C-alpha cells in the first residue's frame, strides 16, 4: 500500500462517528466514517481505540494520507472518544448494540422521550425507563445492568490504556473479576496471565512495569516460570527439562539464573510445579499435569487385574453368531482382536482407515449386548460421538457430556465417588484425548468395569498436553491390537490408499484419474492461485459435480492459521463468496458474523455446553438484545456480543481443529508457504477427515516435503514410564 502525506503538520479532526466500518478488539485498530466539522462528506478515519461505537464524539490528531486503494483518509495518531451530546449522536450510540436491550428502535423511543438527559436517567432513575413504550421491567433491568457493565468495562479500558496495553480484553477481564477487576490488576497483574485466555505473561508484565514492580521481584520471576511451562503445555508438553526451562526463563525474564533457580524452588515448595525425571532427564512439570499422568497409570493398573464384568464367553460360538447377525465375514486379524477383547479388562485397538476397526468394535458390542452387558460409548468431540452412534447404532456421547459438567466447579459430576454406570466403556478417537481429560474419564470408571480404547496412533496427537494413546501403546503394559491390513472394499478408495501410502512415507498418487474418484490433486503454484482455486472448488465445482452443500458439506482444512492460505485469511474470502453479510450482522473481535455463517467454538464453555472444536451455524443476530444465536447439532446456543471472542468463522479450519471429525468433502491447501507445519501426520490426519471426497490444492513439492517430514517434536511426558514402572497411584 503506497501512502503519501499531504500535510506534514499534524491536524485535528473532530466529529460524530457515523459508522464503525471495522474495529479489532484485539489490537484496537479501527476504521471509522466520521461526520466531521468543516467537511461536507463523511471522512474515513483510521486509528486505534479500545472501544468505539457509532454516535460517539471523536477528537483525533494526525495526518491526511492518500491511500492507493481507498483514497483520502485521516490517519489518527491519537483518538479520544467522549459520550455523544447531540440527539443524533445519542440515538446512534444507544442503537449501536453496545448496550444490551437497546437497539435502533428503542434508541429512537428513548431519545424521543428523554432527549439529552437519557444517559443521566439510565444511571440515576432507571425505573423511568418503563415510561417508554415496549420497555417492561425485564428489559429495563437488562438495560440498567448492561449500562453498569459498560461503565466498569470503560474504567478497565482506561486503566489498561494508561498502562500502555493496546489489547482490549476488558469484557473477559470484567467477566472474570467483576467490579474487583482494577483492584486485581493493580495488586497482581500477573494473575491476568493465569486466569484469562488471550492475556499472556508479556501483557501482564507491561502492566506490572507501569505499576512499578521491579524486574527482579520474586512475584514476577515465579510467574515467568509458570508462564514458560504453560507455553510448553500449549505445545503438548506436560513439563520441560530443567536445561530447557532455565534458559527459556532467563530469556523471557532477563534476570540472573540464580533468581530462576530460587523461583523454581519456591514454586516446587508451593506445589505449583513438581520436579522429576523423564528417562533420567531432570524435568519440571506443572503439578496438575504431573499428577494427572500418574493418576492415569494408577487407574489402569487398578482396573487391569480385576475379573471380567461379564460371564465367560465361548468365542468359538460367539464369532459365528456375530458373523451371521451382521452379515459380515471376519478376517483372521479381526477374529483374533475380538477374542482378545472378550477376555481383556483393558485393551487398545489401533489402526488407520479401512482396516476394520469399526467392524471389530461393532462385533464386540453385539456379542456383549447379547449377554446383557451395560455399555457406554464416548468420544472427545460431538462429531466423533455422532459418527460412533451412526456406526454402532448405539448411543454415544462426548466425554464431557458423559461425565456431566458441573458449571459451578468447572469439574465433572461423575468421578470415583459418583462413577459411571457401565460394565464396558468404549473410548473412540482416543488419540485426541489429552492427559487431563483422560484422568477425569478414568476416575469415573467403576472398579469392576472394562475399558476398550480405540484410535489411530498415526494421527496428530491431542491438542492438549500429553500423548496418552502413544504412551499407552509405547509402554506395552496394556494388551494392544494393531491393525494394518486394508480390506478389499476400502482399497478401492484413493483416500484410503493414499493415506496409507503417506503413512508409509511414500508419495501419494497425485495423477489425474480416469473417471470419477474420491481423491484429486489440483495444482497451484502460488498462494494467490491456490486461494482462487479453493474458492472456485468450494463455491461451484464440488457442489455442481458431487451435489454437496458448499457450507455444510465441504470443509477447507489448512496446515496453519496464518498466511494468505491460512484458515484466518481463507475464512474471510470464503465468507464473502458463500455468505456475504447483509445489514443484519455483528462485528466483534476482528470478525463479522451474520445469519448462515459456519462458526467454530474455540474454547470449552461448560455453561453453554459447547466445547473446543464444535462447529455450528449462526441462526440469528439480535442487535437490540446484543445477542447472537448459533445452532450446534440442532441445539440453540446464545452468545452476548462481548463473548464472541470464543467463536471464529469455520469455512476453513486448521487440521489440528478437525481431529475427530469427518466431513463429506475436504479441501486441503498444501504449499511450501506452510513449510513449518508440513508434517506426515498432519497431512495424514487431514486426508483421513474426508469421507466422500478429498482435494489437495497446491504444489507437488509441498506434498513431498510433508510426506518425508516425520520430525514431530518429542512431547515431554512421563505416562509411559508410570505404566511400565507400576508406580502410578
XYZ file of C-alpha atoms in Angstrom:
729
model
C 0.000 0.000 0.000
C 1.553 3.245 -1.084
C 0.880 6.277 1.048
C 1.962 9.889 0.796
C 1.408 12.557 3.409
C -0.477 15.541 2.079
C 0.240 17.640 5.087
C 3.331 17.154 7.216
C 1.836 19.158 10.062
C -0.479 17.248 12.374
C -4.084 18.302 12.101
C -7.003 17.921 14.451
C -10.261 16.397 13.271
C -13.427 16.304 15.367
C -16.781 14.792 14.600
C -19.528 12.265 15.158
C -18.922 8.578 14.427
C -21.467 7.804 11.739
C -20.357 4.208 11.245
C -17.702 1.835 12.595
C -16.533 0.103 9.418
C -14.047 -2.105 11.250
C -12.829 -2.488 14.806
C -10.481 -5.118 16.204
C -10.837 -5.506 19.951
C -7.591 -7.468 19.869
C -5.421 -4.606 18.599
C -7.803 -1.660 18.918
C -7.349 -0.821 15.224
C -10.444 0.799 13.768
C -11.767 2.258 10.538
C -14.400 4.938 11.141
C -16.663 7.066 8.996
C -16.900 10.485 10.651
C -19.339 13.317 10.150
C -16.573 15.831 10.805
C -16.746 19.557 11.361
C -15.895 21.510 8.230
C -16.350 18.537 5.889
C -19.372 18.037 3.677
C -18.735 14.327 3.032
C -18.074 11.590 5.550
C -14.380 11.270 6.391
C -12.684 7.870 6.569
C -10.541 7.841 9.706
C -8.152 5.086 10.741
C -6.605 4.759 14.177
C -6.745 2.824 17.433
C -9.376 2.894 20.163
C -10.113 0.486 22.981
C -13.857 0.801 22.465
C -15.702 2.741 19.816
C -19.326 2.982 18.819
C -21.480 4.824 16.331
C -22.771 8.051 17.859
C -19.695 8.810 19.943
C -17.849 12.095 19.539
C -14.244 11.683 18.422
C -11.341 14.108 18.555
C -8.393 12.903 16.502
C -4.958 14.291 15.740
C -2.901 13.017 12.846
C -2.235 13.377 9.133
C -4.103 13.125 5.876
C -2.907 10.288 3.651
C -3.831 9.262 0.144
C -4.304 5.509 0.065
C -3.920 3.930 -3.378
C -6.919 1.637 -2.841
C -9.156 3.646 -0.524
C -8.418 7.255 -1.405
C -8.085 10.164 1.016
C -8.091 9.141 4.682
C -7.284 10.709 8.016
C -4.686 8.648 9.869
C -5.111 9.377 13.569
C -2.116 9.062 15.812
C -4.293 9.893 18.775
C -8.010 9.232 19.222
C -10.095 10.444 22.138
C -13.724 9.449 22.425
C -16.435 11.008 24.537
C -20.083 10.308 25.116
C -22.246 11.875 22.424
C -24.015 15.102 23.281
C -26.220 15.665 20.248
C -29.559 13.910 19.935
C -28.404 12.286 16.702
C -25.234 11.011 18.347
C -27.050 9.725 21.425
C -29.510 7.803 19.262
C -26.733 6.262 17.174
C -24.769 5.297 20.279
C -27.716 3.682 22.044
C -28.762 1.889 18.865
C -25.301 0.511 18.090
C -25.741 -2.705 20.090
C -23.242 -1.681 22.773
C -25.976 -1.576 25.422
C -27.818 -4.872 25.583
C -31.578 -4.411 25.440
C -31.410 -1.295 23.274
C -31.377 -1.493 19.507
C -32.244 1.120 16.874
C -35.991 1.001 17.653
C -35.701 1.528 21.403
C -32.893 4.047 20.940
C -35.241 6.235 18.902
C -38.002 5.923 21.513
C -35.659 6.690 24.419
C -34.233 9.803 22.771
C -37.695 10.995 21.789
C -38.891 10.576 25.377
C -35.905 11.801 27.400
C -33.749 13.748 24.955
C -30.232 14.598 26.091
C -30.982 13.518 29.671
C -31.247 9.838 28.728
C -27.753 8.855 29.995
C -28.295 10.504 33.387
C -31.707 8.917 33.649
C -30.432 5.371 32.965
C -27.888 5.815 35.737
C -29.897 7.745 38.341
C -33.560 6.951 37.646
C -33.615 3.613 35.794
C -37.195 2.941 36.883
C -38.316 5.699 34.490
C -37.194 3.607 31.510
C -40.573 1.876 31.786
C -42.240 5.089 30.673
C -41.094 4.203 27.158
C -43.462 2.083 25.094
C -42.345 -1.558 24.955
C -39.907 -1.374 27.874
C -41.129 -3.528 30.728
C -39.408 -4.494 33.983
C -37.308 -7.221 32.356
C -35.928 -5.050 29.552
C -35.409 -2.116 31.926
C -33.319 -4.319 34.234
C -31.348 -5.607 31.258
C -30.592 -2.061 30.066
C -29.595 -0.886 33.544
C -27.327 -3.886 34.080
C -25.698 -3.517 30.657
C -25.137 0.203 31.254
C -23.409 -0.534 34.577
C -21.260 -3.225 32.955
C -20.219 -0.871 30.174
C -19.234 1.739 32.738
C -16.963 -0.736 34.553
C -15.575 -2.019 31.263
C -14.697 1.526 30.239
C -12.896 2.040 33.541
C -10.902 -1.124 32.843
C -10.164 0.164 29.350
C -8.878 3.441 30.717
C -6.698 1.571 33.215
C -5.240 -0.677 30.512
C -4.520 2.194 28.163
C -2.941 4.221 30.930
C -0.542 1.318 31.280
C 0.231 1.092 27.559
C -1.779 -2.055 26.925
C -3.183 -1.941 23.404
C -5.293 -5.064 23.744
C -8.952 -4.938 24.604
C -9.804 -7.971 26.675
C -11.883 -5.838 29.018
C -15.087 -7.839 28.631
C -13.308 -11.050 29.603
C -11.452 -9.339 32.456
C -14.740 -7.971 33.748
C -16.441 -11.355 33.403
C -13.643 -12.968 35.425
C -13.207 -10.407 38.199
C -16.346 -8.264 38.081
C -16.104 -4.946 39.896
C -12.811 -6.062 41.501
C -11.068 -6.031 38.119
C -8.994 -2.881 38.549
C -8.043 -3.875 42.102
C -6.849 -7.324 40.985
C -4.853 -5.836 38.114
C -3.243 -3.315 40.451
C -2.309 -5.794 43.173
C -1.030 -8.643 40.984
C -1.162 -8.061 37.243
C 0.387 -11.493 36.658
C -2.882 -13.011 37.825
C -4.315 -11.963 34.455
C -1.929 -14.287 32.627
C -3.012 -17.213 34.821
C -6.743 -16.578 34.705
C -7.632 -15.070 31.342
C -7.229 -16.576 27.905
C -5.737 -14.094 25.481
C -3.720 -12.212 28.088
C -0.249 -13.641 28.363
C 2.710 -13.004 30.581
C 4.098 -10.252 28.351
C 0.920 -8.192 28.595
C 0.802 -8.665 32.362
C 4.485 -7.760 32.532
C 3.851 -4.456 30.751
C 1.196 -3.556 33.305
C 3.484 -4.610 36.153
C 6.290 -2.406 34.844
C 3.967 0.593 34.691
C 2.873 -0.150 38.250
C 6.486 -0.061 39.379
C 7.031 -3.774 40.019
C 10.778 -4.447 39.831
C 12.162 -6.734 37.142
C 13.791 -8.908 39.822
C 10.691 -9.115 42.036
C 10.031 -12.736 43.007
C 6.336 -12.390 42.104
C 7.481 -11.652 38.544
C 10.089 -14.405 38.309
C 7.750 -17.054 39.712
C 5.019 -16.010 37.305
C 7.548 -16.280 34.488
C 8.333 -19.890 35.429
C 4.656 -20.830 35.345
C 4.229 -18.958 32.076
C 7.119 -20.827 30.438
C 5.626 -24.167 31.498
C 2.156 -23.091 30.361
C 3.616 -22.212 26.960
C 5.175 -25.675 26.853
C 1.774 -27.136 27.706
C 0.407 -25.306 24.666
C 2.922 -27.283 22.610
C 1.731 -30.565 24.097
C 4.293 -30.968 26.886
C 3.439 -31.890 30.463
C 6.760 -30.481 31.633
C 10.190 -29.400 30.426
C 13.757 -30.485 31.117
C 15.439 -28.088 33.541
C 18.148 -27.480 30.943
C 15.449 -26.132 28.586
C 13.309 -24.357 31.173
C 16.078 -22.278 32.767
C 17.452 -20.688 29.533
C 13.873 -20.108 28.410
C 13.068 -18.306 31.664
C 16.301 -16.268 31.564
C 15.493 -15.103 28.033
C 11.912 -14.292 28.983
C 12.669 -12.503 32.254
C 16.157 -11.071 31.691
C 17.242 -11.871 35.255
C 20.225 -13.829 36.680
C 19.904 -17.622 36.653
C 20.234 -17.666 40.445
C 16.844 -15.981 40.724
C 15.368 -18.542 38.321
C 16.612 -21.443 40.448
C 15.225 -19.786 43.583
C 11.861 -19.165 41.922
C 11.633 -22.798 40.790
C 12.278 -23.981 44.348
C 9.563 -21.637 45.655
C 7.141 -22.962 43.036
C 8.029 -26.556 43.992
C 7.515 -25.765 47.698
C 4.111 -24.269 46.963
C 3.158 -27.310 44.883
C 2.626 -25.287 41.711
C 5.281 -27.328 39.907
C 6.854 -30.739 40.530
C 10.399 -31.932 39.880
C 11.026 -35.437 38.498
C 12.876 -37.179 35.681
C 11.925 -38.478 32.244
C 14.370 -41.124 31.017
C 16.869 -39.848 33.607
C 16.499 -36.253 32.356
C 15.682 -33.857 35.243
C 12.397 -32.130 34.430
C 9.948 -29.672 35.942
C 6.222 -30.340 35.476
C 3.111 -28.327 36.095
C 1.835 -30.220 39.137
C -1.682 -30.703 37.811
C -0.407 -32.473 34.707
C 2.188 -34.473 36.639
C -0.437 -35.895 38.977
C -2.865 -36.435 36.094
C -0.384 -38.687 34.270
C 0.414 -40.532 37.464
C -3.302 -40.944 38.132
C -3.968 -42.369 34.648
C -1.311 -45.032 35.119
C -2.560 -45.854 38.585
C -6.132 -46.214 37.381
C -5.168 -48.542 34.524
C -3.133 -50.710 36.854
C -6.035 -50.882 39.300
C -8.516 -51.880 36.585
C -6.463 -54.479 34.712
C -6.140 -57.313 37.274
C -9.841 -57.446 38.136
C -12.235 -60.125 36.958
C -14.220 -59.556 33.772
C -17.595 -57.848 34.256
C -19.313 -60.415 32.033
C -19.650 -64.198 32.219
C -17.136 -66.327 30.348
C -17.903 -66.206 26.634
C -17.182 -69.100 24.268
C -15.565 -67.226 21.376
C -15.871 -70.263 19.075
C -19.643 -69.923 19.324
C -19.853 -66.139 19.628
C -17.855 -65.388 16.476
C -20.032 -67.384 14.010
C -23.099 -65.935 15.761
C -21.973 -62.340 15.263
C -20.966 -63.012 11.634
C -24.463 -64.300 10.957
C -26.055 -61.372 12.795
C -24.027 -58.706 10.975
C -23.800 -60.470 7.633
C -20.030 -59.946 7.593
C -17.219 -62.449 7.299
C -14.469 -61.587 9.752
C -10.821 -61.736 8.701
C -8.311 -63.651 10.814
C -6.883 -60.427 12.269
C -10.366 -59.300 13.270
C -11.176 -62.659 14.847
C -8.021 -62.506 16.976
C -8.801 -58.936 18.050
C -12.321 -59.898 19.152
C -11.044 -62.959 21.031
C -8.564 -60.795 22.926
C -11.184 -58.153 23.726
C -13.602 -60.708 25.166
C -11.027 -61.761 27.753
C -9.348 -58.394 28.487
C -10.252 -55.894 31.183
C -8.368 -53.096 29.400
C -7.385 -53.169 25.727
C -6.312 -50.886 22.858
C -7.293 -51.235 19.190
C -5.346 -49.006 16.805
C -5.101 -48.720 13.032
C -5.700 -46.441 10.084
C -8.725 -46.087 7.797
C -10.137 -49.165 6.079
C -8.522 -51.707 8.419
C -11.740 -52.805 10.101
C -11.702 -51.034 13.485
C -15.423 -50.288 13.260
C -16.276 -53.889 12.331
C -14.319 -55.201 15.306
C -15.865 -52.751 17.769
C -19.349 -53.471 16.407
C -18.843 -57.212 16.757
C -17.598 -56.863 20.340
C -20.572 -54.667 21.242
C -23.078 -57.050 19.621
C -21.682 -60.054 21.496
C -21.609 -58.269 24.855
C -25.035 -56.669 24.389
C -26.451 -60.166 23.880
C -25.037 -61.030 27.320
C -26.825 -58.007 28.865
C -23.561 -56.181 29.488
C -24.101 -52.473 30.255
C -22.265 -50.488 27.583
C -21.216 -46.842 27.408
C -19.693 -45.290 24.284
C -17.884 -41.959 24.151
C -15.607 -39.809 22.002
C -13.822 -36.483 22.523
C -15.963 -34.385 20.145
C -19.607 -34.123 19.207
C -18.896 -35.069 15.607
C -16.868 -38.113 16.640
C -19.629 -39.217 19.017
C -22.199 -38.786 16.250
C -20.104 -40.918 13.887
C -19.763 -43.555 16.583
C -23.525 -43.662 17.043
C -24.086 -43.981 13.289
C -21.520 -46.782 13.039
C -22.758 -48.835 16.006
C -26.442 -47.994 16.240
C -25.905 -47.334 19.949
C -25.973 -44.085 21.889
C -22.595 -42.354 22.074
C -21.786 -39.182 23.982
C -18.953 -36.721 24.129
C -16.671 -37.363 27.081
C -17.739 -34.046 28.604
C -21.435 -34.916 28.405
C -20.819 -38.431 29.666
C -19.026 -37.071 32.729
C -21.747 -34.435 33.289
C -20.248 -30.978 33.557
C -20.641 -29.129 36.841
C -20.633 -25.450 35.755
C -20.170 -24.249 39.318
C -16.909 -26.082 39.933
C -15.783 -26.323 36.277
C -15.323 -30.011 37.019
C -17.369 -33.138 36.423
C -20.189 -34.633 38.460
C -19.029 -38.136 37.566
C -15.938 -39.259 39.478
C -14.760 -42.004 41.839
C -17.493 -41.062 44.316
C -20.192 -40.925 41.643
C -18.965 -43.380 38.991
C -20.429 -44.129 35.591
C -22.936 -46.946 35.408
C -21.368 -49.383 32.970
C -19.651 -52.732 32.564
C -17.696 -51.651 29.483
C -16.590 -48.162 28.473
C -15.542 -47.709 24.838
C -13.425 -44.622 24.061
C -13.190 -43.800 20.345
C -10.783 -41.328 18.674
C -8.557 -41.715 21.715
C -5.542 -40.081 20.043
C -7.355 -36.786 20.675
C -7.770 -37.281 24.413
C -5.291 -35.266 26.453
C -3.915 -36.056 29.889
C -6.397 -34.039 31.949
C -9.479 -35.380 30.189
C -8.283 -38.995 30.295
C -7.630 -38.718 34.009
C -11.131 -37.344 34.612
C -12.644 -40.118 32.499
C -10.770 -42.954 34.196
C -11.595 -41.588 37.643
C -15.260 -42.090 36.779
C -14.865 -45.707 35.581
C -16.193 -48.118 38.227
C -13.670 -50.648 39.560
C -15.474 -53.643 38.093
C -15.745 -52.204 34.551
C -13.645 -52.911 31.463
C -12.230 -50.242 29.136
C -11.767 -50.521 25.358
C -9.616 -47.774 23.822
C -9.887 -47.223 20.062
C -7.827 -44.803 17.986
C -5.333 -44.177 15.217
C -1.839 -43.820 16.647
C -0.565 -42.274 13.401
C -2.843 -39.241 13.584
C -1.835 -35.986 15.213
C -1.591 -36.199 18.998
C -4.062 -34.328 21.183
C -4.197 -30.545 21.007
C -3.919 -30.517 24.788
C -0.902 -31.726 26.768
C 0.421 -35.266 26.693
C 0.352 -38.129 24.216
C -1.874 -40.564 26.036
C -2.525 -43.095 23.275
C 1.103 -43.093 22.115
C 2.359 -43.551 25.683
C -0.069 -46.400 26.373
C 0.990 -48.212 23.203
C 4.671 -47.421 23.734
C 4.625 -48.828 27.257
C 3.437 -52.302 26.136
C 1.803 -52.506 29.557
C -1.713 -52.937 28.146
C -2.920 -55.502 25.554
C -2.812 -53.915 22.086
C -4.178 -54.915 18.690
C -2.530 -53.011 15.837
C -4.428 -53.431 12.570
C -2.580 -52.932 9.278
C -4.481 -54.944 6.644
C -6.550 -52.736 4.314
C -9.652 -54.634 3.264
C -10.625 -55.089 -0.369
C -13.619 -52.753 -0.367
C -11.648 -49.991 1.350
C -8.719 -50.471 -1.043
C -10.900 -49.130 -3.874
C -10.843 -45.707 -2.219
C -7.990 -43.436 -3.273
C -8.473 -41.557 0.009
C -7.615 -44.703 1.965
C -4.841 -45.972 -0.306
C -3.182 -42.549 -0.386
C -3.500 -42.173 3.385
C -1.669 -45.457 3.874
C 0.982 -44.504 1.307
C 1.616 -41.276 3.212
C 1.792 -43.174 6.481
C 4.479 -45.430 4.994
C 6.484 -42.412 3.845
C 5.543 -42.822 0.189
C 4.266 -40.052 -2.071
C 0.510 -40.337 -2.657
C -0.860 -40.855 -6.151
C -1.452 -37.322 -7.419
C -2.148 -38.316 -11.016
C -5.336 -37.249 -12.757
C -7.690 -40.230 -12.527
C -9.741 -41.710 -15.344
C -13.362 -41.117 -14.458
C -14.780 -40.109 -11.099
C -12.896 -40.895 -7.911
C -12.703 -39.675 -4.316
C -9.227 -38.082 -4.352
C -7.934 -35.268 -6.568
C -4.891 -33.039 -6.765
C -5.344 -29.516 -8.155
C -2.018 -27.785 -8.873
C -1.480 -24.202 -7.704
C 1.967 -22.657 -7.905
C 1.467 -19.743 -5.529
C -0.855 -18.682 -2.693
C -2.938 -16.333 -4.859
C -3.681 -19.074 -7.367
C -4.418 -21.530 -4.554
C -6.945 -19.171 -2.925
C -8.703 -18.586 -6.240
C -8.929 -22.312 -6.985
C -10.094 -23.196 -3.479
C -12.933 -20.670 -3.699
C -13.989 -21.987 -7.109
C -13.881 -25.582 -5.861
C -15.951 -24.853 -2.760
C -18.371 -22.412 -4.336
C -19.207 -24.194 -7.564
C -17.132 -27.105 -8.862
C -17.608 -29.578 -5.998
C -21.288 -28.717 -5.337
C -22.113 -28.992 -9.039
C -20.287 -32.276 -9.628
C -20.951 -34.081 -6.343
C -24.216 -32.485 -5.217
C -22.761 -31.232 -1.934
C -23.713 -28.139 0.053
C -20.791 -25.672 -0.055
C -21.217 -24.593 3.577
C -22.434 -27.691 5.416
C -20.759 -30.477 3.428
C -17.413 -29.028 2.344
C -14.666 -28.215 4.826
C -11.421 -26.452 3.964
C -8.626 -27.719 6.229
C -5.376 -25.769 6.474
C -1.993 -26.739 7.891
C -1.927 -23.462 9.827
C -3.942 -20.381 10.765
C -1.615 -17.696 9.474
C -0.678 -16.679 5.950
C -2.541 -15.977 2.748
C -3.673 -19.600 2.506
C -4.157 -19.981 6.244
C -7.509 -20.569 7.902
C -7.988 -16.946 9.022
C -7.469 -15.432 5.594
C -9.453 -18.119 3.780
C -12.394 -17.655 6.139
C -12.729 -14.033 5.066
C -12.555 -14.989 1.389
C -14.975 -17.909 1.743
C -17.460 -15.904 3.800
C -17.526 -13.253 1.072
C -18.075 -15.939 -1.573
C -20.614 -18.111 0.251
C -22.490 -15.918 2.735
C -21.879 -12.214 2.192
C -23.072 -10.447 5.368
C -26.052 -8.144 4.874
C -27.350 -5.445 7.203
C -28.115 -7.925 9.993
C -24.608 -8.628 11.258
C -22.286 -8.047 14.182
C -18.624 -7.077 14.015
C -16.589 -8.083 17.041
C -13.014 -9.147 17.766
C -11.940 -8.623 14.177
C -14.651 -10.880 12.714
C -18.042 -10.295 11.164
C -20.844 -12.743 11.950
C -24.154 -12.972 10.116
C -27.010 -15.491 9.887
C -25.909 -18.511 7.860
C -22.228 -18.327 8.812
C -20.418 -21.522 9.760
C -18.661 -20.985 13.102
C -16.443 -22.910 15.498
C -16.185 -22.725 19.276
C -12.509 -22.339 20.222
C -12.595 -22.999 23.953
C -14.618 -25.162 26.311
C -17.663 -23.380 27.718
C -19.223 -25.551 30.381
C -22.123 -23.154 30.981
C -23.207 -23.251 27.350
C -22.157 -26.893 26.902
C -20.169 -26.131 23.773
C -16.607 -27.285 23.507
C -13.384 -26.529 21.700
C -13.745 -27.569 18.050
C -17.560 -27.791 17.967
C -18.988 -26.484 14.682
C -22.272 -24.607 14.478
C -24.212 -22.222 12.259
C -25.352 -18.697 13.071
C -29.134 -18.588 13.204
C -29.799 -15.028 14.327
C -28.141 -11.738 15.244
C -30.244 -9.567 17.562
C -28.866 -6.030 17.684
C -31.474 -4.949 20.260
C -30.505 -7.707 22.682
C -26.801 -7.637 21.812
C -27.009 -11.362 21.236
C -26.053 -13.921 18.597
C -27.687 -17.352 18.406
C -25.895 -20.303 16.834
C -27.075 -23.865 16.333
C -24.785 -26.719 17.400
C -26.129 -30.132 16.354
C -29.643 -28.709 16.402
C -29.268 -27.061 19.827
C -29.541 -23.269 20.007
C -26.762 -21.537 21.955
C -26.799 -17.801 22.725
C -23.761 -15.514 22.911
C -23.640 -11.948 24.124
C -21.685 -9.826 21.672
C -18.917 -9.497 24.263
C -18.500 -13.287 24.279
C -17.873 -13.632 20.560
C -14.121 -13.978 21.006
C -14.851 -17.654 21.704
C -16.258 -18.075 18.175
C -14.436 -17.965 14.853
C -15.604 -18.431 11.300
C -15.229 -22.069 10.275
C -15.491 -22.226 6.491
C -11.801 -23.023 6.873
C -10.199 -24.569 9.952
C -6.809 -25.937 10.871
C -6.219 -29.663 10.520
C -5.494 -29.742 14.260
C -9.010 -28.462 14.964
C -10.539 -31.101 12.668
C -9.348 -34.071 14.714
C -12.152 -36.488 15.475
C -14.351 -35.011 12.765
C -15.305 -36.382 9.385
C -16.714 -34.354 6.504
C -18.347 -35.358 3.214
C -15.696 -33.344 1.355
C -12.369 -31.877 2.408
C -10.216 -29.351 0.541
C -6.628 -29.033 1.792
C -4.158 -26.368 0.638
C -0.606 -27.764 0.639
C 2.037 -25.188 -0.263
C 5.642 -24.576 0.665
C 4.376 -21.418 2.371
C 3.267 -23.825 5.139
C 6.779 -25.270 5.397
C 6.988 -25.065 9.182
C 3.836 -27.191 9.545
C 4.298 -29.661 6.683
C 4.491 -32.972 8.529
C 3.478 -36.503 7.635
C 0.984 -36.960 10.464
C -0.601 -33.569 9.709
C -1.230 -34.451 6.050
C -2.359 -37.960 7.012
C -4.820 -36.591 9.569
C -6.210 -34.053 7.094
C -6.750 -36.604 4.335
C -8.454 -39.089 6.651
C -11.051 -36.435 7.588
C -12.646 -36.768 4.126
C -15.479 -39.257 3.773
C -16.548 -38.954 0.123
C -14.011 -36.576 -1.364
C -10.550 -35.137 -0.702
C -8.979 -32.440 -2.874
C -5.396 -31.298 -2.332
C -4.651 -27.853 -3.770
C -1.060 -26.742 -4.116
C 2.401 -27.932 -5.041
C 3.719 -31.464 -5.504
C 6.915 -30.326 -3.818
C 4.995 -29.324 -0.688
C 3.240 -32.712 -0.581
C 6.626 -34.449 -0.866
C 8.055 -32.324 1.962
C 5.134 -33.241 4.223
C 5.423 -36.965 3.466
C 9.148 -37.027 4.247
C 8.919 -34.939 7.413
C 8.473 -37.128 10.483
C 10.392 -34.779 12.750
C 7.473 -34.041 15.019
C 8.889 -32.816 18.334
C 9.039 -35.200 21.255
C 6.454 -34.394 23.872
C 7.797 -34.379 27.392
C 5.531 -36.705 29.337
C 6.017 -39.481 31.866
C 2.917 -41.637 31.421
C 4.695 -44.470 29.610
C 7.213 -44.690 32.475
C 4.454 -44.726 35.081
C 2.753 -47.566 33.200
C 5.956 -49.593 32.918
C 7.161 -48.947 36.463
C 3.802 -49.563 38.055
C 4.249 -46.652 40.424
C 1.057 -44.827 39.475
C -1.228 -44.328 42.424
